[in-house]
Short mmCIF file of C-alpha atoms and ligand atoms in Angstrom, two decimals:
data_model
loop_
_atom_site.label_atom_id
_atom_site.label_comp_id
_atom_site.label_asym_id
_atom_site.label_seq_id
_atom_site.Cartn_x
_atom_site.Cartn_y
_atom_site.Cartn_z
CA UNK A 231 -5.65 -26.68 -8.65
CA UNK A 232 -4.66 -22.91 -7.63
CA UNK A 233 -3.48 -22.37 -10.95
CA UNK A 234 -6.94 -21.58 -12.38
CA UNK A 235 -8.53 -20.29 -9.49
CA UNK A 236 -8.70 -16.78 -10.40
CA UNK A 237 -8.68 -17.83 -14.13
CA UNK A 238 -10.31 -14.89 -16.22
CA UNK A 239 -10.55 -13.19 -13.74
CA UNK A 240 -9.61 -9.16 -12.83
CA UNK A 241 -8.18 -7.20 -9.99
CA UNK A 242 -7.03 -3.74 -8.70
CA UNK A 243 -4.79 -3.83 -6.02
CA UNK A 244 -4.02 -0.85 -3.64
CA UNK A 245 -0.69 -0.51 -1.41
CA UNK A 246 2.12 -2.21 -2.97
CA UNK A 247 5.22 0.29 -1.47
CA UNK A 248 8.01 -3.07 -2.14
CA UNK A 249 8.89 -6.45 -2.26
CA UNK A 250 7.89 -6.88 1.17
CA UNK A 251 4.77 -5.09 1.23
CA UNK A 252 1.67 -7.63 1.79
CA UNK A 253 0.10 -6.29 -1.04
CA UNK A 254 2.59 -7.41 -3.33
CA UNK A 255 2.51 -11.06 -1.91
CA UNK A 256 -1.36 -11.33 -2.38
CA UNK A 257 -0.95 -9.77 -6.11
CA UNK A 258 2.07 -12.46 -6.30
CA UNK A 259 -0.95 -15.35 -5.44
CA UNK A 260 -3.95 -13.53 -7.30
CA UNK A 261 -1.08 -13.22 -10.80
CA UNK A 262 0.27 -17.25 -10.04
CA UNK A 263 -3.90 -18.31 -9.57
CA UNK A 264 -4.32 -16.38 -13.48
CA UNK A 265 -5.79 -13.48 -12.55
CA UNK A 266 -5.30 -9.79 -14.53
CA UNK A 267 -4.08 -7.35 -12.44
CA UNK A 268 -3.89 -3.48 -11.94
CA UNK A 269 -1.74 -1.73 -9.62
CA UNK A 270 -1.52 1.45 -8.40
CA UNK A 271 0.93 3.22 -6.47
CA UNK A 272 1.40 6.68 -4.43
CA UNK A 273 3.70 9.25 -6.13
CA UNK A 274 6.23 9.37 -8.17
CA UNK A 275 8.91 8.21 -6.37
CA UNK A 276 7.42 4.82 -5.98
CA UNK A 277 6.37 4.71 -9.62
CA UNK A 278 9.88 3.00 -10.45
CA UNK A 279 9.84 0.61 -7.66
CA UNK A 280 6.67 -1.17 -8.50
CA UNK A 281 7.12 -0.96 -12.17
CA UNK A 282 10.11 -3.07 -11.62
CA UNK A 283 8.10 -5.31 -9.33
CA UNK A 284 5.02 -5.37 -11.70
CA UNK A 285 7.18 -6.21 -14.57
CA UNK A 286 7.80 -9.86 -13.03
CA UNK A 287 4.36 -10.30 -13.56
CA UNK A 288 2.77 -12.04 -16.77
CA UNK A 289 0.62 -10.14 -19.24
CA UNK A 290 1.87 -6.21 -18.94
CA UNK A 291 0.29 -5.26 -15.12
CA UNK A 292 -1.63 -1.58 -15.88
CA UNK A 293 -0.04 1.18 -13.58
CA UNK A 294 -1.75 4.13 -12.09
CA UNK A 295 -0.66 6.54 -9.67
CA UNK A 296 -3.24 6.90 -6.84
CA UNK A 297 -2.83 8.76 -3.47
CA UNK A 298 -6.70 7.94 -2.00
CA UNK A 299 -6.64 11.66 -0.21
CA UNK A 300 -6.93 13.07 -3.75
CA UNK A 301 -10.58 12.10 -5.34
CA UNK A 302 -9.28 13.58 -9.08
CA UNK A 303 -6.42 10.79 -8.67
CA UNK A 304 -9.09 8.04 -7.89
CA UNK A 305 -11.59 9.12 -10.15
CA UNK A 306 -8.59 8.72 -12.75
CA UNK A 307 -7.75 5.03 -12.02
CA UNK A 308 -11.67 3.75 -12.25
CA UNK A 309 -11.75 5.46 -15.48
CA UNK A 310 -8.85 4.19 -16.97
CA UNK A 311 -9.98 0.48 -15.62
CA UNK A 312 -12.96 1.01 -17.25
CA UNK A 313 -11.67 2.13 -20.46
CA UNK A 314 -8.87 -1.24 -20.42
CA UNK A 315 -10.24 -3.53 -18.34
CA UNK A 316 -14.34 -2.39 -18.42
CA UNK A 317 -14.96 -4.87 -15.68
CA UNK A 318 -13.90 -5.69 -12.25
CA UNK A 319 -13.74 -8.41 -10.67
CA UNK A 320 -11.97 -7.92 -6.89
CA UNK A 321 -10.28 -5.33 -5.32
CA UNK A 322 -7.28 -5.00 -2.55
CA UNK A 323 -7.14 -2.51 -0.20
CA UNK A 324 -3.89 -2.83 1.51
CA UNK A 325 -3.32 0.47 2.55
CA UNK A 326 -2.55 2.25 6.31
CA UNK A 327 -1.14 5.92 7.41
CA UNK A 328 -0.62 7.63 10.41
CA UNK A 329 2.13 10.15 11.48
CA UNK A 330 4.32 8.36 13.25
CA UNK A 331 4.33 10.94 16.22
CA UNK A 332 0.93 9.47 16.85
CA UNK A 333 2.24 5.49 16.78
CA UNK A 334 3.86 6.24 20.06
CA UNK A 335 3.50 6.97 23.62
CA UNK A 336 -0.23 7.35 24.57
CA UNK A 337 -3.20 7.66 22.19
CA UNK A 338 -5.12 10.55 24.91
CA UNK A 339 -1.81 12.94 22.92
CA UNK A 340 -3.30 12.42 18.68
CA UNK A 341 -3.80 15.41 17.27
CA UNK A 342 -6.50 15.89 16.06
CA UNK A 343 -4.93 16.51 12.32
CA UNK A 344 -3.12 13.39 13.08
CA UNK A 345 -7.10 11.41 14.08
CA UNK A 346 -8.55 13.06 10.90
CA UNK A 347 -5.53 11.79 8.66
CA UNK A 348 -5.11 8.07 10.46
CA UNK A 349 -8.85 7.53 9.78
CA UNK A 350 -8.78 9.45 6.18
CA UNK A 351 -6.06 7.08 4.61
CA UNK A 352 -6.59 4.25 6.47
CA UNK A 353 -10.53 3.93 6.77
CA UNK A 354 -12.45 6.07 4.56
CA UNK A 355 -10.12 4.76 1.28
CA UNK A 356 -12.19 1.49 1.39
CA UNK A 357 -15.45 3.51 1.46
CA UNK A 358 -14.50 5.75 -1.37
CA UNK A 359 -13.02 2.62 -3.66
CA UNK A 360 -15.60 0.21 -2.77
CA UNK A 361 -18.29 3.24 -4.05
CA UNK A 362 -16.51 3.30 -7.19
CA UNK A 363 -15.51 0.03 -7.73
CA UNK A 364 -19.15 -1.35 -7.44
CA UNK A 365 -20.34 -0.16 -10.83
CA UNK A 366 -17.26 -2.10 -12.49
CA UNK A 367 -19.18 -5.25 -10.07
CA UNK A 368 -22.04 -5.85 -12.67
CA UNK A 369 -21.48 -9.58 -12.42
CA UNK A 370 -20.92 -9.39 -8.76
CA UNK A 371 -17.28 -8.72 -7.12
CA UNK A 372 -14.94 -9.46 -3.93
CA UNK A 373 -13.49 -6.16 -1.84
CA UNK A 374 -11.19 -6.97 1.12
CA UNK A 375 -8.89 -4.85 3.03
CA UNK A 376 -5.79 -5.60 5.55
CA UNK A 377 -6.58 -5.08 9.74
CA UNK A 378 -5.24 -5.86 13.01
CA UNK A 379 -6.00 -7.16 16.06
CA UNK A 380 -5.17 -3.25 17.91
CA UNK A 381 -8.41 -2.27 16.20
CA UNK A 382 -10.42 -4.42 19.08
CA UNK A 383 -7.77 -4.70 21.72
CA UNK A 384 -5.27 -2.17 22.99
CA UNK A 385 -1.76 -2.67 21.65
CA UNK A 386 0.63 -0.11 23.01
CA UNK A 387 1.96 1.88 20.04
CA UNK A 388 -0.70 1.17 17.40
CA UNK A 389 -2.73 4.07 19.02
CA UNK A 390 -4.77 6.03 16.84
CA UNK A 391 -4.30 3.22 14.06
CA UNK A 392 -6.02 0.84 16.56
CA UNK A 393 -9.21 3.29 16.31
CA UNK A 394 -8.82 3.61 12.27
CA UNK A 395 -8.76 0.35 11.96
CA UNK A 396 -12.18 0.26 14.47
CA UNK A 397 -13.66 2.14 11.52
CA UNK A 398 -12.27 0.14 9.10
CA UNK A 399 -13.50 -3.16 10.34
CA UNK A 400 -16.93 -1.54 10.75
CA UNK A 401 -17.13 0.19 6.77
CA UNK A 402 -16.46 -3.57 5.98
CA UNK A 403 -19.94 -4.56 7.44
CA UNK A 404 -21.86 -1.70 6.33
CA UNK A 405 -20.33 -2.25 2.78
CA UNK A 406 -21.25 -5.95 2.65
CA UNK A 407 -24.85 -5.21 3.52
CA UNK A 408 -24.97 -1.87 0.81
CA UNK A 409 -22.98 -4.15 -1.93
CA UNK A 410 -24.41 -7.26 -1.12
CA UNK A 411 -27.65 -7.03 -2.70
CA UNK A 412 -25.37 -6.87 -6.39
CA UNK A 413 -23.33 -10.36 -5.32
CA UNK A 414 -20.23 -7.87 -4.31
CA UNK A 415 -18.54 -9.12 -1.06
CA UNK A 416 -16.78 -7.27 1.79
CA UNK A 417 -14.29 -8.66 3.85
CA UNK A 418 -11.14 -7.73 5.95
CA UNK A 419 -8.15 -10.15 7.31
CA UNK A 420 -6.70 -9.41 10.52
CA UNK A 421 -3.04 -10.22 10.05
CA UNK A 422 -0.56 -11.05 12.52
CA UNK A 423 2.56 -9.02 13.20
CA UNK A 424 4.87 -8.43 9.70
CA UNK A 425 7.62 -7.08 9.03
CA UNK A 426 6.70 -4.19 6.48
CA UNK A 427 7.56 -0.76 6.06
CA UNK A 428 4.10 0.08 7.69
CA UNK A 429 4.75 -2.16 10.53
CA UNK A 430 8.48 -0.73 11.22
CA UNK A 431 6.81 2.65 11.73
CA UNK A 432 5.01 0.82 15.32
CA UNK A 433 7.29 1.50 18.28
CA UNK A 434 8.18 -1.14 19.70
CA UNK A 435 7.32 -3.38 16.65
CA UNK A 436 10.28 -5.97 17.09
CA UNK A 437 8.76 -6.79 20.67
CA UNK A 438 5.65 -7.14 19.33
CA UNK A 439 6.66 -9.83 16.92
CA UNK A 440 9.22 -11.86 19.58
CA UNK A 441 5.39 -11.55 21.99
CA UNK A 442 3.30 -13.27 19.04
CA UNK A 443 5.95 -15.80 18.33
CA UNK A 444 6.14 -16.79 22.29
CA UNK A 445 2.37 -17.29 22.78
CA UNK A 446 0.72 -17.55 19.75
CA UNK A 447 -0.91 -21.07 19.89
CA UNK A 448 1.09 -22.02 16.75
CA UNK A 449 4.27 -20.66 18.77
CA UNK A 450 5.08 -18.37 15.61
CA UNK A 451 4.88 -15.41 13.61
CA UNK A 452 2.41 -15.40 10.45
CA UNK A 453 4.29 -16.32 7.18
CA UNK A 454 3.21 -13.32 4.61
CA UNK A 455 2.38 -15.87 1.93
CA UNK A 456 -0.56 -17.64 4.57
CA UNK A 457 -2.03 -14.02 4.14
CA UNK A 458 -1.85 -14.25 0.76
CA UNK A 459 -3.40 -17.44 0.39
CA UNK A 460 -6.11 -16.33 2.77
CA UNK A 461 -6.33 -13.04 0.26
CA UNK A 462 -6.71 -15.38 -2.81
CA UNK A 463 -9.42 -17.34 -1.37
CA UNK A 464 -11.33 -14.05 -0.57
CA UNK A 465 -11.17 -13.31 -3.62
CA UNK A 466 -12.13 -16.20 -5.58
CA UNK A 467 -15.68 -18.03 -5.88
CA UNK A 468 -14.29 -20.63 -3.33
CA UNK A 469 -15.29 -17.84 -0.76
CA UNK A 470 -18.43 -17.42 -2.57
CA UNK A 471 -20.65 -17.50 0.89
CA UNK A 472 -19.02 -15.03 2.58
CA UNK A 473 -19.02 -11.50 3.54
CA UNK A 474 -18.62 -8.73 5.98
CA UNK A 475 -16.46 -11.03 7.96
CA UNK A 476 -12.71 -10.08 9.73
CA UNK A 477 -10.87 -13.50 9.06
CA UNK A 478 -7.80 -13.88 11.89
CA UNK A 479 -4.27 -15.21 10.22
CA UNK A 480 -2.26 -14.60 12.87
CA UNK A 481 -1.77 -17.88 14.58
CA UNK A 482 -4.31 -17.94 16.49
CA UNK A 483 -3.21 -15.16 18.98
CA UNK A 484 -6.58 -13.50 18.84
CA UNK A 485 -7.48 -16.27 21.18
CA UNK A 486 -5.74 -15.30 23.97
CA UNK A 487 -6.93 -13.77 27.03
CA UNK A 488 -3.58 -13.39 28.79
P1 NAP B 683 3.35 -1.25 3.40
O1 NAP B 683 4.10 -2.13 2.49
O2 NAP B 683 4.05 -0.05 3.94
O3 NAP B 683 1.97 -0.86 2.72
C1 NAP B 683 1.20 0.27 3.13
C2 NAP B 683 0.73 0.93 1.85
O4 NAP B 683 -0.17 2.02 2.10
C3 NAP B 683 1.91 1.51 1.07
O5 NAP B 683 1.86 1.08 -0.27
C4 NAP B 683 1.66 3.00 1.20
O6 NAP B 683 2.26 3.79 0.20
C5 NAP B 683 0.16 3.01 1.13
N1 NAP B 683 -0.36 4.36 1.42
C6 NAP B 683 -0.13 5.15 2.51
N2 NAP B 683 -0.74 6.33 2.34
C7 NAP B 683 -1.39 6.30 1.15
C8 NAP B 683 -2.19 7.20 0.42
N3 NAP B 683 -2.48 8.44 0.86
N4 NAP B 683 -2.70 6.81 -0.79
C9 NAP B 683 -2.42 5.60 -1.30
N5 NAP B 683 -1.65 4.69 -0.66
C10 NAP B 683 -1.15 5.04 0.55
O7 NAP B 683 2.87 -2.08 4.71
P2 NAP B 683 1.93 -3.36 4.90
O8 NAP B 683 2.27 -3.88 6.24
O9 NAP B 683 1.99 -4.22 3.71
O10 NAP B 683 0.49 -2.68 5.03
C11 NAP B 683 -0.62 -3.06 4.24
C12 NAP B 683 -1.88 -3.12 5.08
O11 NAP B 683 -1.78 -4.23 5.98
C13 NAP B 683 -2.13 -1.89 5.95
O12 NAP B 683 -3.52 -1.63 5.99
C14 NAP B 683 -1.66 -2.37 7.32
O13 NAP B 683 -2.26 -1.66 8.38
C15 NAP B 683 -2.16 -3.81 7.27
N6 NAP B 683 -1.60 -4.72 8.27
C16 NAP B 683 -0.26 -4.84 8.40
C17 NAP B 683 0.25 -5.71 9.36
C18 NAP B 683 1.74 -5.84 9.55
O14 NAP B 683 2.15 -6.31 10.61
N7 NAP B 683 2.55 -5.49 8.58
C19 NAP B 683 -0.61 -6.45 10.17
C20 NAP B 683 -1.98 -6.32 10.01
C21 NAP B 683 -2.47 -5.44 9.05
P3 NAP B 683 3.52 4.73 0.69
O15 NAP B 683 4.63 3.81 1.07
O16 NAP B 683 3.81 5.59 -0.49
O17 NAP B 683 3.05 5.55 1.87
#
């Protein structure tokens, strides 16, 4: 029944870095559910890495390299989508940065270079993509983007990435009520704890993950692929009612008061 899911379908996915990257396990789903895909990736030295990723895909992935502080770059990749693909219909933001001086000890020390970059990269992208991926939206679309539970609660280490991703779940509101007139959805999934090159950048990210497994009511850590899944039905019609929403897959931790 997944198999056709995203059948004729089209997407552009931000933030594949690897193989272990959650991007890369929701363009795994979206590719196995038929969908088209785009990629793009951040400089040149992570060119080769996703080619050979993209290359297990089916039907010749497109490519393009995209760092979301340069507008020329992004410009670029919505008109090269336009001239191959000329429609769009979902787009992945899985993207996050912050210097990792800021990801530990206490937040009252970000710089305030290191604010303006955190919430730059890791809030403002899905602002600027979502503005140019609407026009691509004619028939309507789905936008979703990756958060975390520090972005409402404190979690030591996450810091100024906690306060990004504030933003971030907040542009995912106001973009479902600008884009929602035009059938084009917003939505973000607050993830549990994974182990990703992002995630290794947290101090104190192993505790963190031993903590979820303890308490989470499931008594476990989130398998990437249930984020996936979760991604894929954001995507597709069978989501069709819903936006501006942060969906928890993390176990159920959210829940927990202490
Ligand atoms: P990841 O594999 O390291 O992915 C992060 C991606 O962001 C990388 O592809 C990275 O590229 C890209 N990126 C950083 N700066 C960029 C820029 N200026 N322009 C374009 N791309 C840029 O880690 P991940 O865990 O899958 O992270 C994906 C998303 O999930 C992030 O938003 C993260 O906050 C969120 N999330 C993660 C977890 C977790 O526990 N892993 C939990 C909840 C939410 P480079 O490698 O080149 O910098």
């Amino acid at each position: 029944m997944l198999e056709n899911l995203l059948k004729d379908k089209k997407g552009l996915i931000f933030g594949v870095a690897n193989k272990r990257s959650i991007a890369w396990a929701i363009a795994q789903a979206c590719s196995r559910a038929g969908a088209r895909l785009a990629f793009t990736y951040q400089g040149e030295k992570l060119k080769e890495k996703v080619e050979e990723l993209t290359r297990t895909l089916p039907g010749e992935p497109l490519l393009l390299p995209c760092d979301v502080t340069r507008d020329e770059e992004v410009k670029e990749v919505f008109d090269r989508l336009r001239e191959t693909f000329s429609t769009l219909d979902f787009l992945v933001h899985s993207i996050a940065f912050a210097n990792r001086e800021d990801l530990e000890g206490q937040f009252i020390n970000t710089s305030r270079a290191g604010y303006l970059l955190a919430q730059e990269i890791s809030s403002y992208s899905l602002t600027l993509l979502a503005r140019e991926a609407a026009p691509l939206m004619a028939s309507g679309g789905s936008i979703l983007t990756m958060t975390y539970l520090g972005g409402e609660r404190v979690v030591p280490g996450y810091n100024v990435m906690g306060v990004a991703k504030a933003a971030l779940e907040s542009s995912v509101r106001y973009l479902a009520n600008d884009l929602g007139p035009m059938g084009i959805r917003v939505n973000a999934i607050s993830a549990g704890p994974i182990n990703t090159l992002a995630a290794r950048g947290i101090s104190g990210f192993t505790n963190i993950l031993a903590h979820v497994a303890e308490k989470a009511p499931l008594r476990r850590n989130v398998e990437i692929e249930e984020v996936a899944h979760t991604a894929l039905f954001l995507a597709s019609p069978l989501s069709s009612g819903i936006t501006g929403e942060v969906i928890y897959v993390d176990c159920g931790f959210h829940l927990l008061g202490l």
